[in-house]
Coordinates of C-alpha atoms and ligand atoms in Angstrom, one line a residue:
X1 CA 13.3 -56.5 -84.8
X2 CA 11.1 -53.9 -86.4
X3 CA 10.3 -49.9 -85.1
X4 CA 7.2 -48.6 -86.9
X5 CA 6.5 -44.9 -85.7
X6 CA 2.4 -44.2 -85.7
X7 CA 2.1 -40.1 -86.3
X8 CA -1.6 -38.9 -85.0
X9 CA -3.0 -37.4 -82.0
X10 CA -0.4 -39.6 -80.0
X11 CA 3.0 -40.1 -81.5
X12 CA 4.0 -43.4 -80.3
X13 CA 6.2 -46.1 -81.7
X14 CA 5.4 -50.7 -82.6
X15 CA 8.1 -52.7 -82.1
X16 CA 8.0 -56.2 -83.9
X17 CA 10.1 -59.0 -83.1
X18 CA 10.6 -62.3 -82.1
X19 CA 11.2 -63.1 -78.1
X20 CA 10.5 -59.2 -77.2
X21 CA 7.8 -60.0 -74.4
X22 CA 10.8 -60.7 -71.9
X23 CA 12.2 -57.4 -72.4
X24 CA 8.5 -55.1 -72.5
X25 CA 9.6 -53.9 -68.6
X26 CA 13.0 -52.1 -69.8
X27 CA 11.0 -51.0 -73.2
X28 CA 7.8 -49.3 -71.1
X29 CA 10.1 -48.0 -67.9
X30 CA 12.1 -46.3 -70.8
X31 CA 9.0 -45.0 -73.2
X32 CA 6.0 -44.2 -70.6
X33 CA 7.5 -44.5 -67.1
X34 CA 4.8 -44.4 -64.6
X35 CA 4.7 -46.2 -61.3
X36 CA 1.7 -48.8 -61.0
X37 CA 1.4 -51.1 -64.2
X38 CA -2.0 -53.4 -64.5
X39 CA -2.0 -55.8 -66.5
X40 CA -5.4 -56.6 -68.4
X41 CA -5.7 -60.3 -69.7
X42 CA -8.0 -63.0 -70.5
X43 CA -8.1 -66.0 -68.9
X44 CA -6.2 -68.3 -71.9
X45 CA -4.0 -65.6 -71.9
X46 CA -3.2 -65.3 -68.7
X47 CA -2.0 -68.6 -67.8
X48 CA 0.6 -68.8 -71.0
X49 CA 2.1 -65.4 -70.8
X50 CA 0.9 -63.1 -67.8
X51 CA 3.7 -64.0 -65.6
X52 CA 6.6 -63.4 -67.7
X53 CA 5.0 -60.0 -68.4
X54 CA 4.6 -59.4 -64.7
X55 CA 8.1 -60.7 -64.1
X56 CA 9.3 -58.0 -66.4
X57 CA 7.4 -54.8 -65.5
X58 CA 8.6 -55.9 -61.9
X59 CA 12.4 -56.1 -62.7
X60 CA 11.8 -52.6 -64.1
X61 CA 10.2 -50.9 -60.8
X62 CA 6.3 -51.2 -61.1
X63 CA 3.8 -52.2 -58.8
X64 CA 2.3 -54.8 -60.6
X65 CA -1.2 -55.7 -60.2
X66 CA -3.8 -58.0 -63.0
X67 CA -7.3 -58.1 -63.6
X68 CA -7.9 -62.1 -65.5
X69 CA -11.8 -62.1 -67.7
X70 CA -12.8 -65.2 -69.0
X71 CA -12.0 -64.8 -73.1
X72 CA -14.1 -64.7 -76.0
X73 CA -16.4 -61.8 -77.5
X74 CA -18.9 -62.4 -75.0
X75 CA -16.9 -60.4 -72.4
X76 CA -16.6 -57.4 -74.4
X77 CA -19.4 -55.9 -72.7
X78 CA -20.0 -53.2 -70.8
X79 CA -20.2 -55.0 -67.2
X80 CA -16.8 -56.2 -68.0
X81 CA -15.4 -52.9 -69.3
X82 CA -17.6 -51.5 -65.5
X83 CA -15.5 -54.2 -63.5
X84 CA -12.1 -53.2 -64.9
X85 CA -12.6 -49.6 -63.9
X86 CA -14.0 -50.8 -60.5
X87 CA -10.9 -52.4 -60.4
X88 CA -8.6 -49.5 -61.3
X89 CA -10.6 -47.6 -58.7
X90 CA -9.8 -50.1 -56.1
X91 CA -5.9 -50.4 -57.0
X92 CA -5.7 -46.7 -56.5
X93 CA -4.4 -46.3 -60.3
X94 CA -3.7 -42.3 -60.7
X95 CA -2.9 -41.0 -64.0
X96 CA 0.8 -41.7 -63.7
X97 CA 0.1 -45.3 -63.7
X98 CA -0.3 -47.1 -66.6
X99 CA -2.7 -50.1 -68.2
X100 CA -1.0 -52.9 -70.3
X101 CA -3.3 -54.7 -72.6
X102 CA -1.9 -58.4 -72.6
X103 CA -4.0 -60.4 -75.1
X104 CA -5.9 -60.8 -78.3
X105 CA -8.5 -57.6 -79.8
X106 CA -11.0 -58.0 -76.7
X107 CA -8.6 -57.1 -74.7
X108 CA -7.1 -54.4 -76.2
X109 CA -10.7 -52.6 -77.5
X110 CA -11.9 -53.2 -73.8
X111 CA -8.4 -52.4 -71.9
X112 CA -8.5 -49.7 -74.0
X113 CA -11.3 -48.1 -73.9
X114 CA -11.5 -48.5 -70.2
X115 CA -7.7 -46.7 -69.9
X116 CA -9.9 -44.0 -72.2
X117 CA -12.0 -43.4 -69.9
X118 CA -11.0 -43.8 -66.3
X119 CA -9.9 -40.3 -65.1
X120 CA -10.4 -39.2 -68.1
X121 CA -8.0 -41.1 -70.3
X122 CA -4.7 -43.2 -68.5
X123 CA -1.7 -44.1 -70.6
X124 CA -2.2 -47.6 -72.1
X125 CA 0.1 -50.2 -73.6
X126 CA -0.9 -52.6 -76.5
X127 CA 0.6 -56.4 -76.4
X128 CA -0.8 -58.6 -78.9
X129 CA -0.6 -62.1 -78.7
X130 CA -3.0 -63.1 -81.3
X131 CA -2.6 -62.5 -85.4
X132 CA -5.3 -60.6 -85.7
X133 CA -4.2 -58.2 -82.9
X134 CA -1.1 -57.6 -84.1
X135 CA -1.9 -56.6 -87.7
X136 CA -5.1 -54.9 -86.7
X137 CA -7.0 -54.1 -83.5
X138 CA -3.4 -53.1 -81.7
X139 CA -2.9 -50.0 -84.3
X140 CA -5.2 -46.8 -84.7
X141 CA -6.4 -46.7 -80.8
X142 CA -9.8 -47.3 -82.0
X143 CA -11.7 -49.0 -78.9
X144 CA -15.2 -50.4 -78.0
X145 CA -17.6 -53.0 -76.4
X146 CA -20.6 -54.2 -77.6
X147 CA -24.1 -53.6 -76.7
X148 CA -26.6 -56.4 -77.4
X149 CA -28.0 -54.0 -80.3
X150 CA -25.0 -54.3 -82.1
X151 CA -20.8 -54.8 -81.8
X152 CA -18.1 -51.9 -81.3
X153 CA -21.7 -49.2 -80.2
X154 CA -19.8 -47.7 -77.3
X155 CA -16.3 -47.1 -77.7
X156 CA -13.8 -44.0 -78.1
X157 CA -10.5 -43.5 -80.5
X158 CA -8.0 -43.5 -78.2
X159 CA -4.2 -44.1 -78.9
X160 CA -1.9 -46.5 -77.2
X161 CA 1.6 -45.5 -76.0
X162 CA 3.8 -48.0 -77.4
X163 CA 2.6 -51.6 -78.9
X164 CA 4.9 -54.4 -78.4
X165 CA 4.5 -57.3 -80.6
X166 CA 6.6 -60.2 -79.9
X167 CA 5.2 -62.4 -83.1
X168 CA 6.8 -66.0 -80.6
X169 CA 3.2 -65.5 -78.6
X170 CA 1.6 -66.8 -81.5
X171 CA 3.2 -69.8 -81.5
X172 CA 0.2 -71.0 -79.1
X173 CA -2.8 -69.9 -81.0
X174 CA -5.0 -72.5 -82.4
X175 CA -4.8 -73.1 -85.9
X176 CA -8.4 -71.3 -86.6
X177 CA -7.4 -68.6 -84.1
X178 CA -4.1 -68.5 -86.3
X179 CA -6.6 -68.6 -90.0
X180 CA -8.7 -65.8 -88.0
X181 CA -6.2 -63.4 -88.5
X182 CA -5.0 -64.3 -91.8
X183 CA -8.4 -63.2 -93.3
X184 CA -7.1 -58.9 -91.8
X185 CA -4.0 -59.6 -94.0
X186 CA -5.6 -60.3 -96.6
X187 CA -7.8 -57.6 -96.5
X188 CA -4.6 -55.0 -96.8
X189 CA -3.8 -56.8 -99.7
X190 CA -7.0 -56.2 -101.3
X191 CA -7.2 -52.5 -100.1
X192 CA -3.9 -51.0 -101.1
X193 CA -0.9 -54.0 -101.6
X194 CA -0.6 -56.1 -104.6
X195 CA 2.5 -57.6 -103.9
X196 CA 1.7 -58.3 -100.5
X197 CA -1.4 -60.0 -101.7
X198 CA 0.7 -62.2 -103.6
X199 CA 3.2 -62.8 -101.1
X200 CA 0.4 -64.7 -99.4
X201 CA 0.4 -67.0 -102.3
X202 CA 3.0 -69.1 -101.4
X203 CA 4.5 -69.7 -98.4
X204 CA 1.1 -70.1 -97.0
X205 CA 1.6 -68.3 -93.6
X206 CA 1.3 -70.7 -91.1
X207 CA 1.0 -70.8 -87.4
X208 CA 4.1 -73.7 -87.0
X209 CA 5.8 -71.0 -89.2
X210 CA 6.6 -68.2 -86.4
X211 CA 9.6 -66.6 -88.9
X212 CA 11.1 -63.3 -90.2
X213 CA 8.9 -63.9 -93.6
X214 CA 5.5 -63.5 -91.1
X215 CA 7.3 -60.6 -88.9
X216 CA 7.9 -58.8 -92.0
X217 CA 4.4 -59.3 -93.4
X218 CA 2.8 -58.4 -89.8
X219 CA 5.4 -55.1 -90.3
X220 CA 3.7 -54.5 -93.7
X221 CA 0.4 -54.5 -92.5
X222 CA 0.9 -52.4 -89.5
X223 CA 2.8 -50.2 -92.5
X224 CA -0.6 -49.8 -94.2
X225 CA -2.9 -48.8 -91.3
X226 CA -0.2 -46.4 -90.0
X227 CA -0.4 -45.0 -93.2
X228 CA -4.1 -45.0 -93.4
X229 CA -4.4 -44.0 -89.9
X230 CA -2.3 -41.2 -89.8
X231 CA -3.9 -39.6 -92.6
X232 CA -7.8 -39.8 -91.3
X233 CA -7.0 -40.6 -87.3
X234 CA -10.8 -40.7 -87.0
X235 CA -12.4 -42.1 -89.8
X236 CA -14.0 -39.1 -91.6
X237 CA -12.8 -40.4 -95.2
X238 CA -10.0 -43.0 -95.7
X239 CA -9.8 -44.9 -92.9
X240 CA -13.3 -46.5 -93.8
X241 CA -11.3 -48.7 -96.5
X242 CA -10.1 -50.5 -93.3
X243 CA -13.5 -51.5 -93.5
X244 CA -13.6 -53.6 -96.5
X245 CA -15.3 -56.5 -95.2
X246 CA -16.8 -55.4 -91.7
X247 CA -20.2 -54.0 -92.4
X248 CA -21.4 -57.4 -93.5
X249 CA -18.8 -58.9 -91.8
X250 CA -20.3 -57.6 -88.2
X251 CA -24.0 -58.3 -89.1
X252 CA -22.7 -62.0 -89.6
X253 CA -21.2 -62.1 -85.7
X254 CA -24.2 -60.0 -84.6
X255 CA -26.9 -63.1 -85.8
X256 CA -24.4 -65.6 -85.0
X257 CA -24.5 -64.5 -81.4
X258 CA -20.3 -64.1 -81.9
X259 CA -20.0 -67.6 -82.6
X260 CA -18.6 -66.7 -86.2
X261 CA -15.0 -65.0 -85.3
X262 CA -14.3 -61.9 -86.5
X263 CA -11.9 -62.7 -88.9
X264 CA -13.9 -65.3 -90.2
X265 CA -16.7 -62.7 -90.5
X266 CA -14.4 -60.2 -92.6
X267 CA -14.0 -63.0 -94.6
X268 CA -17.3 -63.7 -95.3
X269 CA -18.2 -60.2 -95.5
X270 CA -15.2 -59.5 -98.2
X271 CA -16.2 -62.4 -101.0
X272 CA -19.8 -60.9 -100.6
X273 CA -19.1 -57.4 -101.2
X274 CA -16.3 -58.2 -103.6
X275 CA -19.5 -60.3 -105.9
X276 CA -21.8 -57.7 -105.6
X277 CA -18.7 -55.6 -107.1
X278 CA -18.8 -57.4 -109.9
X279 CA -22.3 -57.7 -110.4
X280 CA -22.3 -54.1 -109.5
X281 CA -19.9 -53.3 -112.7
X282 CA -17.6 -52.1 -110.2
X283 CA -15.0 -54.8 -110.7
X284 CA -13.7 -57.5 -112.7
X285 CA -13.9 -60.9 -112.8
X286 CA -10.4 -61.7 -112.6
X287 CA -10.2 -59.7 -109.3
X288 CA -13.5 -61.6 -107.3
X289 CA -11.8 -64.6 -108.5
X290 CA -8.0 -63.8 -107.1
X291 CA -10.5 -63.2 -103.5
X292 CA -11.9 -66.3 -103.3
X293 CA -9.0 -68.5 -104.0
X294 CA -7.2 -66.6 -101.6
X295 CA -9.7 -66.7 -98.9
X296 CA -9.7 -70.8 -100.0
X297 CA -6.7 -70.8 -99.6
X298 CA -6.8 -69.8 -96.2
X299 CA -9.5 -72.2 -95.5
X300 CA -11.5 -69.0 -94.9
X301 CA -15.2 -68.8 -95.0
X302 CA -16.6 -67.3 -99.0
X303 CA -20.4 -67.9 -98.0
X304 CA -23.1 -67.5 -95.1
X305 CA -26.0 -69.4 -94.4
X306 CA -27.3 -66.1 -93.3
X307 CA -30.2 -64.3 -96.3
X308 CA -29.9 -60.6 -97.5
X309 CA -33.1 -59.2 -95.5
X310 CA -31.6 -60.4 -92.1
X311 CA -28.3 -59.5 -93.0
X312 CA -29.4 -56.4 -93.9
X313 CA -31.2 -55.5 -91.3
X314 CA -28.7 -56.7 -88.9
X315 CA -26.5 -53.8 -91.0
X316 CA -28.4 -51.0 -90.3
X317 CA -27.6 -51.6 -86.1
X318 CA -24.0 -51.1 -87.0
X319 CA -22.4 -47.9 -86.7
X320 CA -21.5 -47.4 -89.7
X321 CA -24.8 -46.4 -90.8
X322 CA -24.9 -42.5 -91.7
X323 CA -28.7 -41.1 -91.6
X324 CA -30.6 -42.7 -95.0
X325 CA -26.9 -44.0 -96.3
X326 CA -24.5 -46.6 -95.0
X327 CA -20.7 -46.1 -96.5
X328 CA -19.8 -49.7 -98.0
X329 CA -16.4 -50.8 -99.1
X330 CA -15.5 -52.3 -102.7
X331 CA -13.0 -53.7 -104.3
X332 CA -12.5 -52.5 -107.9
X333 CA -9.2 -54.5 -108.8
X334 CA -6.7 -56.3 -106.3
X335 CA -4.9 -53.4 -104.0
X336 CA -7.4 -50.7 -105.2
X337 CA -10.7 -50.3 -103.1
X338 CA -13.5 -47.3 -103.3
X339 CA -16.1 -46.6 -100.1
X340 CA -19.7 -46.0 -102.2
X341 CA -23.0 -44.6 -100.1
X342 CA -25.7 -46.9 -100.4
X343 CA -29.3 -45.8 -99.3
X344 CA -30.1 -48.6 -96.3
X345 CA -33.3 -48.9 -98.8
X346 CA -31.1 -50.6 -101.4
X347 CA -28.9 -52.6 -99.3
X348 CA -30.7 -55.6 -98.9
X349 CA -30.4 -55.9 -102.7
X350 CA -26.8 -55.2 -102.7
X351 CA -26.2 -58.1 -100.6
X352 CA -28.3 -60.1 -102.2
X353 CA -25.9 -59.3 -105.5
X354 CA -23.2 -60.7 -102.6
X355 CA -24.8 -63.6 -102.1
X356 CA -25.4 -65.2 -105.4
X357 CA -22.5 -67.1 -107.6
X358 CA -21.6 -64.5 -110.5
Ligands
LIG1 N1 -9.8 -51.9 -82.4 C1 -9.7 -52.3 -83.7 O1 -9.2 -51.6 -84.5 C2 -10.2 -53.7 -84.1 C3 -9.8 -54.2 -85.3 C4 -10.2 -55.5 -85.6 C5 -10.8 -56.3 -84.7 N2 -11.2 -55.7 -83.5 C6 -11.8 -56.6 -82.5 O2 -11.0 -57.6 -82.1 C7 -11.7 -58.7 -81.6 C8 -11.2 -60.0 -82.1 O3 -9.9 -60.1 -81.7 P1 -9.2 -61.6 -81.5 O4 -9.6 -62.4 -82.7 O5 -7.8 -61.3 -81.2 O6 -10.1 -62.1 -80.3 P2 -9.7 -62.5 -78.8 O7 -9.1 -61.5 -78.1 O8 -11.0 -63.0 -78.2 O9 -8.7 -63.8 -79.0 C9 -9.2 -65.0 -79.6 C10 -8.9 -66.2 -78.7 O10 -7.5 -66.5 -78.7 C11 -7.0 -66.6 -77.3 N3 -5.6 -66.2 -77.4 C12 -5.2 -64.9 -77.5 N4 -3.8 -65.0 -77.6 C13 -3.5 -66.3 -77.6 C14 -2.2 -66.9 -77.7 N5 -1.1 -66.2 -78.0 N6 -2.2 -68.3 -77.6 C15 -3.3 -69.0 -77.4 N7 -4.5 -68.4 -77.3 C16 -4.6 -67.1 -77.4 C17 -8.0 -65.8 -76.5 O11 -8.0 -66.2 -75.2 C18 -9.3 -66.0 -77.2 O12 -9.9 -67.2 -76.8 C19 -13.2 -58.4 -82.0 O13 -13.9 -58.0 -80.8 C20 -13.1 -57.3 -83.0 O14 -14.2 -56.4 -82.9 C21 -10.8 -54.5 -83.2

């Protein structure tokens, strides 16, 4: 088992390990106390792992009561993020109680941000159960829904208490759930970890693979954004490097109506901006071509059916834009990223740099 400590507004620690989930009750009683505990979960969710979760918050003293959405982007909206406070208001939650996010990254951004903002911010717990959580949307208590003009508009930074990651949940993921959040990891290899990035070279992580080799890379990853995270908490400078990917990357689920994952997205998002690198004269060959054998490799997405104008228009709703500029990430060489302003007049050509075969 693994103990990261995240340092920002919140200290609070991650534990990593295999078969933790039994033992979350013990863990939470002993780090955040607190009487009530209410469980947020999709439905998938729900029925594999809500019970043993419930089972252990209730061996430890709480009052245990669950609110069950039916999964999938489409619920991180703001009726659903309406209903869950409705239903803290209901349960009598004070601030004493506590919300435990059980589930993928809808669940924690909308458990989350709901926990932010009932009476004024109630102490929230993060369990991951899919990849992507765990490397990613668990750490950095940034949370959001989505309105229909664009993903993540609403949403506040707002820092768990304690994130336990028992890496055995994601035994059950399918395998494109699994491939979703291999595309995250390799983005921290291509912002700041070489050898990590090679590490993914062989063994391919893989999802009948639940061992210490993928606990320790899901350790190195949460390394990285701690890192990141505790030096710019709310994205003024370096934590938009997280963002490699994710500009393009959100236009894509925007005009796919979320049918394209999010992962699957970054994916896409990456190989374009890491082509328009090279075109750019940002970047070399040898680096644009290490990206797309890796995503390959991965059976990730490189390309979108998707052209530069509606791409980039689809951009400019995304809240990264700032005034004339939007902030875009590129890779220079493999582990070494730089965040460029691009006047929103010029993106469409940038992308369509992205788009071509160099
Ligand atoms: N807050 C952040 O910093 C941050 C970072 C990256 C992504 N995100 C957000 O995360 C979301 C994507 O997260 P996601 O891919 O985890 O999506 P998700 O929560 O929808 O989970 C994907 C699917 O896997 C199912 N599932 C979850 N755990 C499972 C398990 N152990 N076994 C079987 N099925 C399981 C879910 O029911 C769902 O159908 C997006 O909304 C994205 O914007 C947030």
């Amino acid at each position: 088992m693994k103990k990261i400590t995240v340092k920002t507004s919140k200290t609070y620690d991650i534990i990593i390990g295999a078969g933790i989930l039994d033992e979350a009750g013990s863990f939470i009683k002993q780090t955040v106390g607190g009487q009530t505990a209410a469980i947020i979960t999709d439905d998938n969710v729900s029925v594999l792992y809500e019970k043993r979760l419930a089972d252990t918050l209730a061996k430890n003293g709480y009052h245990v009561v669950r609110y069950v959405f039916p999964h999938g982007e489409s619920s991180k909206n703001t009726e659903t993020f309406l209903s869950i406070l409705n239903f803290f208001a209901q349960e009598k939650l004070s601030r004493s109680d506590i919300v435990v996010a059980l589930g993928g990254g809808v669940t924690g951004d909308l458990a989350g941000f709901a926990a932010a903002c009932y009476m004024r911010g109630i102490r929230f717990i993060q369990i991951p159960t899919t990849l992507l959580a765990a490397v990613d949307s668990s750490v950095g208590g940034k949370t959001a829904v989505n309105l229909n003009a664009g993903k993540n508009l609403v949403g506040a930074f707002y820092q768990p208490c304690a994130v336990i990651c028992d890496i055995s949940l994601l035994s059950t993921l399918s395998e494109e759930s699994f491939r979703d959040g291999c595309a995250e990891i390799i983005k921290y290899g291509v912002i700041a970890d070489r050898v990590l990035f090679e590490s993914l070279k062989t063994p391919i992580l893989s999802r009948s693979d639940i061992n210490s080799n993928l606990e320790n890379i899901i350790a190195r990853c949460v390394e990285i954004k701690r890192d990141i995270v505790a030096e710019d908490e709310f994205e003024n400078g370096a934590r938009k490097l997280l963002n490699l990917g994710h500009t393009v990357g959100h236009a894509i689920e925007l005009l796919s109506e979320y049918r394209v994952f999010h992962g699957y997205a970054v994916a896409m998002g990456m190989a374009i901006v890491t082509r328009a690198a090279v075109r750019m004269g940002m970047c070399n060959n040898d680096c644009l071509t290490d990206v797309i054998q890796m995503l390959r490799l991965y059976n990730l997405p490189i390309n979108t059916d998707f052209g530069a104008e509606i791409l980039a228009s689809a951009c400019l709703s995304d809240k990264k834009r700032d005034g004339g500029e939007i902030t875009m990430i590129f890779p220079t060489e493999i582990s070494k990223c730089i965040l460029k302003k691009i006047p929103v007049t010029e993106l469409e050509t940038v992308i369509k740099l992205g788009l071509e075969e160099v």
